[in-house]
Every structure is written in structure tokens, then in C-alpha cells.
Coordinates of C-alpha atoms in Angstrom, one line a residue:
M1 CA 25.8 -2.3 -18.0
K2 CA 22.6 -3.5 -16.4
T3 CA 20.8 -1.9 -13.4
K4 CA 21.0 -3.4 -10.1
L5 CA 17.5 -4.0 -8.6
F6 CA 17.1 -4.5 -4.8
V7 CA 13.7 -6.4 -4.3
L8 CA 12.7 -5.6 -0.7
Y9 CA 9.9 -8.0 0.8
G10 CA 8.4 -9.9 3.7
G11 CA 8.8 -7.6 6.7
K12 CA 7.9 -7.4 10.1
S13 CA 4.1 -7.1 9.4
V14 CA 1.1 -9.1 9.4
E15 CA 0.8 -8.7 5.7
H16 CA 4.4 -10.8 5.5
E17 CA 2.6 -13.7 3.2
I18 CA 0.8 -11.0 1.0
S19 CA 4.4 -9.4 0.4
L20 CA 5.9 -12.8 -0.5
K21 CA 3.1 -13.3 -3.2
T22 CA 3.6 -10.0 -4.8
A23 CA 7.6 -10.5 -4.9
L24 CA 7.1 -13.7 -6.4
T25 CA 5.3 -12.0 -9.4
V26 CA 7.5 -9.2 -9.7
L27 CA 10.5 -11.7 -9.9
Q28 CA 9.2 -13.8 -12.3
S29 CA 8.2 -10.9 -14.6
I30 CA 11.6 -8.6 -14.5
D31 CA 13.7 -8.4 -17.5
R32 CA 17.0 -10.2 -16.8
D33 CA 18.6 -8.6 -20.0
K34 CA 18.0 -5.1 -18.2
F35 CA 18.2 -5.8 -14.7
D36 CA 20.5 -7.9 -12.4
V37 CA 18.0 -8.7 -9.2
Y38 CA 18.8 -9.2 -5.6
P39 CA 16.4 -10.3 -3.4
V40 CA 16.2 -8.9 -0.1
Y41 CA 14.1 -11.0 2.4
I42 CA 13.1 -9.3 5.7
T43 CA 12.3 -11.9 8.2
R44 CA 9.1 -11.7 10.6
E45 CA 11.5 -10.4 13.5
G46 CA 12.9 -7.8 11.2
V47 CA 16.1 -9.4 10.2
W48 CA 17.5 -8.6 6.6
C49 CA 18.6 -11.7 4.4
H50 CA 20.3 -11.9 1.2
R51 CA 21.8 -14.2 -1.2
G52 CA 23.1 -12.3 -3.9
R53 CA 22.1 -11.7 -7.3
L54 CA 19.1 -14.0 -8.4
V55 CA 20.3 -16.8 -11.0
E56 CA 17.6 -19.3 -10.8
R57 CA 13.8 -18.9 -11.5
V58 CA 11.5 -19.1 -8.5
T59 CA 8.4 -20.7 -8.7
D60 CA 6.9 -20.7 -5.1
P61 CA 6.6 -17.8 -2.5
N62 CA 8.4 -20.2 0.1
D63 CA 11.4 -20.4 -2.4
L64 CA 12.0 -16.8 -1.5
T65 CA 12.6 -16.9 2.5
I66 CA 16.1 -16.9 3.2
P67 CA 17.4 -18.2 6.6
A68 CA 19.1 -15.6 8.6
D69 CA 23.0 -15.6 9.1
P70 CA 23.3 -16.7 12.8
D71 CA 26.0 -14.4 13.1
L72 CA 23.7 -11.5 12.1
A73 CA 20.6 -12.7 13.5
N74 CA 19.4 -9.1 14.6
P75 CA 18.0 -6.4 12.6
A76 CA 21.0 -4.1 13.2
R77 CA 23.7 -6.2 12.1
S78 CA 21.8 -8.0 9.2
L79 CA 20.8 -4.5 7.7
G80 CA 24.5 -3.1 8.1
A81 CA 25.8 -6.4 6.4
V82 CA 23.2 -6.1 3.5
A83 CA 24.1 -2.2 3.3
A84 CA 27.9 -3.0 3.0
K85 CA 27.4 -6.0 0.6
L86 CA 24.6 -5.1 -1.7
F87 CA 23.7 -1.2 -1.4
G88 CA 27.3 -0.2 -1.2
G89 CA 28.7 -1.9 -4.5
G90 CA 28.1 1.3 -6.6
G91 CA 26.7 1.3 -10.0
R92 CA 23.1 2.0 -11.1
Q93 CA 21.2 0.7 -8.9
V94 CA 17.4 1.2 -7.4
A95 CA 15.2 -0.4 -4.7
L96 CA 11.9 -2.0 -5.3
P97 CA 10.3 -2.0 -1.6
L98 CA 7.2 -4.8 -1.7
L99 CA 6.6 -4.4 1.8
H100 CA 2.9 -4.3 2.6
G101 CA 1.8 -2.7 5.7
S102 CA 3.9 -2.1 8.9
N103 CA 7.8 -1.4 8.8
G104 CA 7.7 -1.0 5.1
E105 CA 4.6 0.9 3.6
D106 CA 4.7 3.3 6.3
G107 CA 7.7 5.4 5.4
T108 CA 10.3 3.6 7.7
V109 CA 12.1 1.9 4.7
Q110 CA 11.7 4.8 2.5
G111 CA 13.6 6.7 5.2
L112 CA 16.2 4.3 5.3
L113 CA 16.6 4.2 1.3
E114 CA 16.8 8.3 1.6
L115 CA 19.6 8.2 3.9
L116 CA 21.2 5.6 1.7
D117 CA 20.6 7.8 -1.2
I118 CA 19.3 5.1 -3.3
P119 CA 16.5 5.4 -5.8
Y120 CA 13.4 3.5 -4.9
V121 CA 9.9 2.8 -6.5
G122 CA 7.1 4.1 -5.0
N123 CA 5.8 6.6 -2.5
G124 CA 8.3 9.0 -0.6
V125 CA 8.4 9.1 3.6
L126 CA 5.7 11.5 4.1
S127 CA 3.2 10.4 1.6
S128 CA 3.9 6.5 2.8
A129 CA 3.6 7.4 6.4
V130 CA 0.5 9.5 6.0
A131 CA -1.6 7.3 3.8
L132 CA -1.1 4.4 5.9
D133 CA -2.5 6.0 8.9
K134 CA -6.2 6.2 8.0
A135 CA -6.9 8.8 10.7
A136 CA -4.1 11.4 9.3
A137 CA -4.9 10.5 5.6
K138 CA -8.5 11.4 6.2
A139 CA -7.6 14.7 8.0
V140 CA -5.5 15.8 5.0
L141 CA -7.9 14.8 2.4
S142 CA -10.9 16.5 4.2
H143 CA -8.7 19.7 4.4
A144 CA -8.5 19.3 0.6
G145 CA -12.1 19.3 0.1
I146 CA -12.5 15.3 -0.8
A147 CA -15.7 13.9 0.1
Q148 CA -15.3 11.1 2.8
A149 CA -17.5 8.8 4.9
A150 CA -18.1 10.3 8.6
Y151 CA -15.6 8.9 10.6
L152 CA -13.9 9.1 14.3
A153 CA -10.6 8.1 15.6
F154 CA -9.6 6.8 19.0
R155 CA -6.4 6.0 20.7
Y156 CA -6.0 3.2 23.0
A157 CA -5.3 5.5 25.9
D158 CA -8.3 7.6 25.6
W159 CA -10.5 4.7 24.9
Q160 CA -9.5 2.8 28.1
E161 CA -10.5 6.1 29.9
E162 CA -13.4 7.1 28.2
G163 CA -14.6 3.9 26.5
E164 CA -18.4 4.3 27.4
A165 CA -18.3 8.0 26.3
S166 CA -16.7 7.0 23.2
I167 CA -19.3 4.3 22.3
R168 CA -22.2 6.9 22.8
E169 CA -20.4 9.3 20.6
I170 CA -20.1 6.6 17.7
E171 CA -23.6 5.7 18.2
A172 CA -24.9 9.4 18.1
S173 CA -22.7 10.4 15.2
I174 CA -21.9 7.3 13.0
G175 CA -24.6 4.8 14.0
Y176 CA -25.0 1.3 12.9
P177 CA -23.7 -0.5 10.7
C178 CA -20.3 0.9 11.1
Y179 CA -16.7 -0.5 10.1
V180 CA -14.2 -0.5 13.1
K181 CA -10.5 -0.6 11.3
P182 CA -6.8 -0.5 12.7
A183 CA -5.5 3.0 11.6
S184 CA -2.2 1.7 9.9
L185 CA -3.1 -1.7 8.4
G186 CA -4.1 -2.9 4.9
S187 CA -5.4 -5.9 3.3
S188 CA -8.7 -5.8 5.3
I189 CA -6.9 -7.2 8.5
G190 CA -8.6 -6.6 11.9
I191 CA -11.2 -4.9 10.0
N192 CA -14.9 -5.6 11.2
R193 CA -18.5 -4.6 10.1
C194 CA -20.5 -3.9 13.1
E195 CA -24.4 -3.9 13.4
D196 CA -24.8 -3.1 17.2
R197 CA -22.9 -2.5 20.5
V198 CA -22.0 -6.0 21.1
Q199 CA -20.5 -6.6 17.8
L200 CA -18.7 -3.1 18.1
L201 CA -16.8 -3.7 21.3
S202 CA -15.5 -7.2 20.0
A203 CA -14.3 -5.2 16.9
V204 CA -12.8 -2.4 19.0
E205 CA -10.7 -5.2 21.0
E206 CA -9.8 -6.8 17.8
A207 CA -8.6 -3.5 16.2
F208 CA -6.6 -2.5 19.0
S209 CA -4.9 -5.5 19.2
Y210 CA -3.1 -4.6 15.8
D211 CA -2.8 -0.7 16.6
R212 CA -2.8 1.9 19.1
K213 CA -5.4 4.0 16.9
I214 CA -8.4 2.9 15.4
V215 CA -11.0 4.4 12.9
V216 CA -14.7 4.0 13.1
E217 CA -16.6 4.8 9.8
E218 CA -20.5 5.0 8.6
E219 CA -21.1 2.4 6.1
I220 CA -21.8 4.1 2.7
A221 CA -24.2 1.8 0.8
G222 CA -23.6 1.1 -3.0
R223 CA -20.4 0.5 -5.0
E224 CA -16.8 0.0 -4.4
I225 CA -14.7 1.8 -7.0
Q226 CA -10.8 1.6 -7.7
V227 CA -8.6 3.5 -9.9
A228 CA -5.2 3.1 -10.4
V229 CA -3.0 6.0 -10.5
R230 CA 1.0 6.2 -11.5
G231 CA 3.6 9.2 -12.1
N232 CA 4.9 11.9 -10.3
D233 CA 4.3 15.6 -10.6
R234 CA 2.2 14.6 -13.6
A235 CA 0.1 11.6 -12.6
L236 CA -2.0 9.5 -14.8
A237 CA -5.1 7.7 -13.7
S238 CA -6.4 4.5 -15.5
V239 CA -10.0 3.3 -16.1
P240 CA -11.8 2.2 -12.9
G241 CA -12.7 -1.1 -12.2
E242 CA -14.5 -2.8 -9.2
F243 CA -14.8 -6.2 -7.6
I244 CA -18.3 -7.6 -8.2
H245 CA -19.6 -9.3 -5.0
D246 CA -22.7 -9.8 -2.9
Q247 CA -21.4 -9.4 0.4
A248 CA -21.5 -6.1 2.6
F249 CA -17.8 -6.7 3.2
F250 CA -15.3 -8.8 2.2
D251 CA -12.1 -9.4 4.7
Y252 CA -8.9 -11.0 4.3
N253 CA -10.0 -14.5 3.6
E254 CA -12.3 -13.5 1.0
K255 CA -9.7 -11.2 -0.8
Y256 CA -6.8 -13.6 -0.7
L257 CA -8.0 -17.2 -0.3
A258 CA -11.2 -17.7 -1.2
G259 CA -10.7 -16.8 -5.0
R260 CA -14.5 -15.9 -5.4
L261 CA -13.9 -12.0 -6.4
A262 CA -14.5 -11.4 -10.0
M263 CA -13.5 -8.0 -11.5
S264 CA -15.4 -5.6 -13.8
I265 CA -12.7 -3.6 -15.3
P266 CA -13.6 -1.0 -16.8
A267 CA -16.5 -0.7 -14.2
E268 CA -19.9 -0.2 -15.9
L269 CA -20.3 3.8 -15.0
P270 CA -21.5 6.8 -17.1
E271 CA -18.6 8.3 -18.8
A272 CA -18.7 11.4 -16.7
T273 CA -18.9 9.5 -13.5
A274 CA -15.8 7.4 -14.6
N275 CA -14.0 10.9 -15.4
E276 CA -15.1 12.5 -12.0
I277 CA -13.4 9.3 -10.4
R278 CA -10.2 9.6 -11.9
E279 CA -10.3 13.5 -11.5
Q280 CA -10.7 12.8 -7.6
A281 CA -8.2 10.0 -7.5
I282 CA -5.4 12.4 -9.0
R283 CA -6.5 15.1 -6.7
A284 CA -5.9 12.9 -3.6
Y285 CA -3.2 11.7 -4.8
Q286 CA -1.5 15.2 -5.0
A287 CA -3.0 16.1 -1.7
L288 CA -1.0 13.3 -0.1
D289 CA 1.9 14.1 -2.1
C290 CA 2.1 10.8 -3.8
A291 CA 4.9 9.6 -6.4
G292 CA 5.3 6.4 -8.2
L293 CA 2.0 4.5 -7.7
A294 CA -1.1 4.3 -5.8
R295 CA -4.6 2.9 -5.9
V296 CA -7.4 5.0 -4.7
D297 CA -10.5 3.5 -3.4
F298 CA -14.3 5.1 -3.6
F299 CA -17.6 4.5 -2.6
L300 CA -20.0 5.3 -5.4
D301 CA -23.8 5.5 -3.2
R302 CA -27.1 5.1 -4.9
T303 CA -27.6 8.6 -5.5
G304 CA -24.5 8.8 -7.7
R305 CA -22.2 10.6 -5.0
L306 CA -18.8 9.8 -4.7
Y307 CA -16.7 9.3 -1.2
L308 CA -13.0 8.5 -1.2
N309 CA -12.5 5.4 1.0
E310 CA -8.9 5.2 1.0
I311 CA -5.4 5.5 -0.9
N312 CA -3.4 2.5 -1.0
T313 CA 0.4 3.5 -1.7
L314 CA 1.5 -0.2 -2.2
P315 CA -1.3 -2.0 -3.8
G316 CA -1.7 -5.8 -4.6
F317 CA 1.0 -6.1 -7.2
T318 CA 0.5 -9.8 -8.5
A319 CA -0.3 -10.7 -11.9
F320 CA -4.1 -11.1 -10.9
S321 CA -4.3 -8.0 -8.8
M322 CA -6.7 -5.1 -9.7
Y323 CA -3.8 -2.3 -10.0
P324 CA -1.7 -3.7 -13.0
I325 CA -4.8 -5.2 -14.5
M326 CA -6.5 -1.8 -14.8
W327 CA -3.2 -0.4 -16.6
E328 CA -3.6 -3.4 -19.1
R329 CA -7.0 -2.1 -19.8
T330 CA -6.3 1.5 -20.0
D331 CA -3.4 1.8 -22.3
G332 CA -2.1 -1.8 -22.9
T333 CA 0.7 -1.5 -20.4
R334 CA 1.7 -5.4 -19.7
Y335 CA 3.2 -6.2 -16.4
S336 CA 6.7 -6.1 -16.9
E337 CA 6.3 -2.5 -18.5
L338 CA 4.4 -1.4 -15.8
I339 CA 7.3 -2.3 -13.5
E340 CA 9.8 -0.7 -15.5
K341 CA 7.7 2.2 -15.8
L342 CA 7.7 2.4 -12.0
I343 CA 11.6 2.1 -11.9
D344 CA 11.7 5.2 -14.5
Y345 CA 9.6 7.4 -11.9
A346 CA 12.1 6.2 -9.4
F347 CA 15.3 7.6 -11.2
T348 CA 13.6 11.0 -12.5
R349 CA 12.5 11.5 -8.6
H350 CA 16.1 10.6 -7.5
A351 CA 17.7 13.0 -9.9
D352 CA 15.1 15.6 -9.0
K353 CA 16.3 15.4 -5.4
Q354 CA 19.9 15.8 -6.5
T355 CA 19.2 19.5 -7.5
I356 CA 18.1 20.4 -4.0
R357 CA 20.9 22.4 -2.0
Y358 CA 22.0 21.6 1.4
T359 CA 24.2 24.4 2.1
R360 CA 23.4 28.1 2.0
G361 CA 24.3 30.5 -0.8
D362 CA 27.5 31.5 0.6
G363 CA 28.7 27.5 1.0
Q364 CA 28.3 27.3 4.6

């Protein structure tokens, strides 16, 4: 009997389009002899939509948008209909959330799937929520003794009351150039590099339009190195890779629209440095209690010192993304095989959770 695979994509997030691109590649790559695939599209308003089992081959991200049923055009009613129609059907089933950013990569959908008792690919509630919140992740990683760039975090209400003092604190402890980022967002959306106070004020205003908490970081001059990690309790790290570019910072347009980024996989590094990066990546992965997959990003400064930049619990996952290519260059794992490995991790973790007791020893 085939496994039912529910592919969740879209979402109420500024990374909606990226999710569609990821979903397209996954849907084109899934082995239909092993899986019955059920695409589940979540609109920008949070409405859940489906057409049942996927039969045809999809060729364009726009083909993945599904009109909302007028009778179910709100999140609660539409979610109830999807849960009853698809998730409640029984049999061997697993969910594959491909929701980048808010309302999907932040533990919300993971919590829903936990309540529905459906195995799902990727990180759990805690690791998803903490990793997406840059300030929270930095605090955990700092406690684990992992080196990071100097940073400060600010909440909107505090900034409104103490903005001038906050600016002076940034200038005294972080300095210029610095980076301003929304705390809980990815794909370089809302991130700006600042070389003076005028740019800083503009960047802070933009970042607060995407989140109620922001992070300001010092710039680490050097190289940006990435490594792919997969697995549950015994995680594996890929060979490191890097994007070759001549800019201090590449934003959303450079990453996803310009098509000018070139990859170097494996990155040209001394063997000792490559091994250290892989070891640090696994340490960080375990510190955040990650499972399934993550991409861990580092800065390597001109003295050879490593600084962890961030952990991405749902990295770019098209056929041309760094994460799957790093695995292919590491051990020959092809894209479709990688998806199946991640699904296997999901079933293993779900089975492990079934051994947890929810009653006391006396049965109460």
C-alpha cells in the first residue's frame, strides 16, 4: 500500500512565493509508485485548500494555487474540512510542511500536526519556534558556548520609548557597519546593512514593519559558509559550501530573482576548518533540539575564526538550492532520495513518541 503524503505549502507569510517554488520541485520529484501525493495549499489569508490526490504532473508554481471554497473561506472552517477529508482517512500517512517563515516554519503547523498525531517531516515545535526567532536562538546557542557575532535585540514597545538610548547602545557596542533584521523571518526579507545612523533608523523602521522584535548584529568580515545537517538523534553533516559573490550583503532579489549567485561545493577550506564547521553545525543542531533537517550558516573571518550566523530549519529546497546539492556532493544522495530519507526520519521520530507515557504508573 502506498504512503499518503500531504504536502503543505503557500502560507500566510511574506515567503509565500518561495514556498511555491519549493513545493513545485518536491512534487515533481516524488516517486508516485511509493506515494499518493495530496497537495494542500494555504492561501495568504491562511485558508486551507485541496483538490484531493495529485494525478497530473505540475510544471509551474502558479499551477499549485488552489481557489478557496466559498463555503469554507476562513482558516478555521477550511482547516476542519481538510483535517476531516484528508488527515482523517487512516492508513500510512505523513505530512511534509514546506512553509517558509511565519505561520509554518515557526512551530505553529508543527503543533497542529502533533495534535492530529500525524508524522511530519522536519523540526518539532520547540526547535522550529526557537530557530526562527533569531534572538531566542542566539540566546540558546550562546548558552551552549557557540561563538556568534555581537548582537542586541529590541522589542517595538521598548524602541518606541527608548529609541535614542537604544541607538547610542548600538553605536557603542555594535558599531558600523551593522545589520538590522526582523527577529522571525528568513530569505533576507527586511534585512539591511547600515553604515551610519541615517541608514540605521531607516532599517529599524523597515524591520519593525515585519516583526515586533528585531536583532542588530555586528558585521563579520570574511566568508559565509553553509553546511547541511540531517537526522534525528544521530545527526550527519554534509561537506561545507559557500556562495561566491562580491557584495557585502545579498538581499532577497539577489538570492531569488537575479540568478547571479554561484556555488562552491565543497567550499575551498583546509580540512581541519571543514571538520570544525561540521562539528560545530551538529553541536548547534543538537543545542536547538533539531530533527529531520536544517542548514547551519557560519561566518569565517580573515583570521580563520568561526562565528555561527543562524540555523534555518526549512532551508531552500529546490533542485538548485544549496541544501540538497551539498548532500549530493557529500554522499551522492539524489534529490528524490533525500526527500525519502527525511520522510523516514519523520516516521522514526513519530514511532519514538508513541513510547511516551501519558498516564501515571497506576493508570490514572
